Structures are given as structure tokens and as C-alpha cells.
Coordinates of C-alpha atoms in Angstrom, one line a residue:
M1 CA 90.3 103.9 97.0
S2 CA 91.5 107.2 98.6
R3 CA 90.6 105.9 102.0
L4 CA 92.6 102.8 101.4
L5 CA 95.6 104.8 100.4
M6 CA 95.1 107.0 103.4
V7 CA 95.4 104.0 105.7
M8 CA 98.2 102.5 103.6
K9 CA 100.4 105.6 103.9
F10 CA 100.7 104.8 107.6
I11 CA 100.5 101.0 107.6
V12 CA 103.2 100.3 105.0
P13 CA 105.9 102.6 106.6
A14 CA 105.0 101.1 110.0
L15 CA 105.5 97.6 108.6
Y16 CA 108.8 98.7 107.0
I17 CA 110.0 99.9 110.4
A18 CA 108.9 96.6 112.1
G19 CA 110.8 94.7 109.4
A20 CA 113.9 96.8 110.1
I21 CA 113.8 95.9 113.7
V22 CA 113.7 92.2 112.8
I23 CA 116.6 92.7 110.4
W24 CA 118.7 94.6 112.9
L25 CA 118.1 92.0 115.7
D26 CA 119.1 89.2 113.3
F27 CA 122.3 91.2 112.3
L28 CA 123.2 91.7 116.0
R29 CA 123.0 87.9 116.6
S30 CA 125.0 86.9 113.6
N31 CA 128.8 86.6 113.4
P32 CA 130.5 89.8 112.1
D33 CA 131.7 88.2 108.9
G34 CA 131.3 89.2 105.3
L35 CA 127.8 87.9 105.0
A36 CA 126.4 89.2 108.3
N37 CA 125.2 92.4 106.7
I38 CA 123.6 91.0 103.6
W39 CA 120.0 91.5 104.9
I40 CA 120.8 95.0 105.9
A41 CA 122.0 95.7 102.3
I42 CA 119.0 94.0 100.8
Y43 CA 116.5 95.8 103.1
T44 CA 118.0 99.2 102.2
F45 CA 118.7 98.3 98.5
P46 CA 117.9 101.8 97.1
I47 CA 120.4 103.4 99.4
V48 CA 123.0 100.6 98.6
I49 CA 122.6 101.4 94.9
I50 CA 123.2 105.1 95.5
G51 CA 126.1 104.5 97.8
T52 CA 127.8 101.9 95.7
F53 CA 127.4 103.2 92.2
L54 CA 126.9 106.9 92.5
L55 CA 129.2 107.7 95.5
Q56 CA 131.6 104.8 94.8
G57 CA 131.7 104.0 98.5
E58 CA 132.2 100.7 100.3
F59 CA 129.4 99.3 102.3
P60 CA 128.3 100.5 105.0
Y61 CA 129.7 103.9 103.7
V62 CA 130.6 105.3 107.2
P63 CA 133.8 104.8 109.1
G64 CA 133.8 103.4 112.6
R65 CA 133.7 100.2 114.4
Y66 CA 131.7 97.3 112.9
Y67 CA 128.3 97.6 114.7
E68 CA 128.5 101.4 115.1
A69 CA 129.2 101.9 111.4
H70 CA 126.3 99.7 110.4
A71 CA 124.0 101.4 112.8
L72 CA 125.0 104.8 111.5
Y73 CA 124.2 103.5 108.0
F74 CA 121.1 101.4 108.6
W75 CA 118.9 103.5 110.8
P76 CA 119.1 106.7 108.9
S77 CA 118.6 104.7 105.7
V78 CA 115.5 103.1 107.2
A79 CA 114.2 106.5 108.3
L80 CA 114.7 107.9 104.8
L81 CA 113.1 105.0 103.0
T82 CA 110.2 105.0 105.5
L83 CA 109.6 108.7 104.8
A84 CA 109.8 108.0 101.1
L85 CA 107.2 105.2 101.4
F86 CA 104.9 107.7 103.3
F87 CA 105.3 110.3 100.6
V88 CA 104.7 107.8 97.8
F89 CA 101.4 106.7 99.3
H90 CA 100.5 110.3 100.1
A91 CA 101.1 111.3 96.5
L92 CA 99.0 108.4 95.3
Q93 CA 96.2 109.4 97.6
K94 CA 96.3 113.0 96.2
I95 CA 96.2 111.6 92.7
V96 CA 93.3 109.4 93.4
H97 CA 91.3 111.8 95.5
P98 CA 90.6 114.5 92.8
A99 CA 89.4 111.7 90.5
A100 CA 87.1 110.5 93.2
S101 CA 85.7 114.0 93.8
M102 CA 85.2 114.5 90.1
D103 CA 83.1 111.3 89.9
A104 CA 81.0 112.5 92.9
Q105 CA 80.4 115.9 91.1
K106 CA 79.4 114.1 87.9
A107 CA 77.0 111.9 89.9
A108 CA 75.5 114.9 91.6
R109 CA 74.9 116.7 88.3
D110 CA 73.2 113.6 86.7

């Protein structure tokens, strides 16, 4: 299980970044209307919640021209969420690893 989590802590963040590239390319091809950024908001939902309710901001939370403002929001948000995914799987690996070593010690004593 620890080995699976070791692999997952790299695979899941890499897949998240790959998905972000797809979302961004779709955003660039869409018309800049009110719904063009819906997938950006859905993909970075934890940051949207923080920005909307805690900071009482208006999406995309940064001033500037349309595409630049969304880029300044989206890519740092993706980086932060990717790092969070890595640390979640790293913590899970650390939680599971001591349990696996304890089982190995018990098996060696018996």
C-alpha cells in the first residue's frame, strides 16, 4: 500500500496538471462571455470557495484584462492545488508506512 501511495503522489498531481492544460486550452478557444470560465472555476473549486466566501472577491479575483486576469488566477491556483495533492498523498504514505513496518516487525518476531 505504501508503494502505491508513493506512485500516486506523483501520478495524481501530474494528471491534475494535464487536466489543467486541457481546461486552459478549452478556455482560450471559447468566447469571452459569462460562461467561458465555468470550467476554470470548477477545476479550481477549493480556491473559488476561498476567494468568493472568505475574501468576498469577484471571480477571477485579480484585476487586469480578461485572459491575463484568468491566467494570473488559474495557473497559481493549479500550482497550489497540485502541491496540496502531492502533500496529501505524501501524508497518506507516511501514515501507512509505519503501519506496514510494524506488521513486518510482528511477522519477524513470530
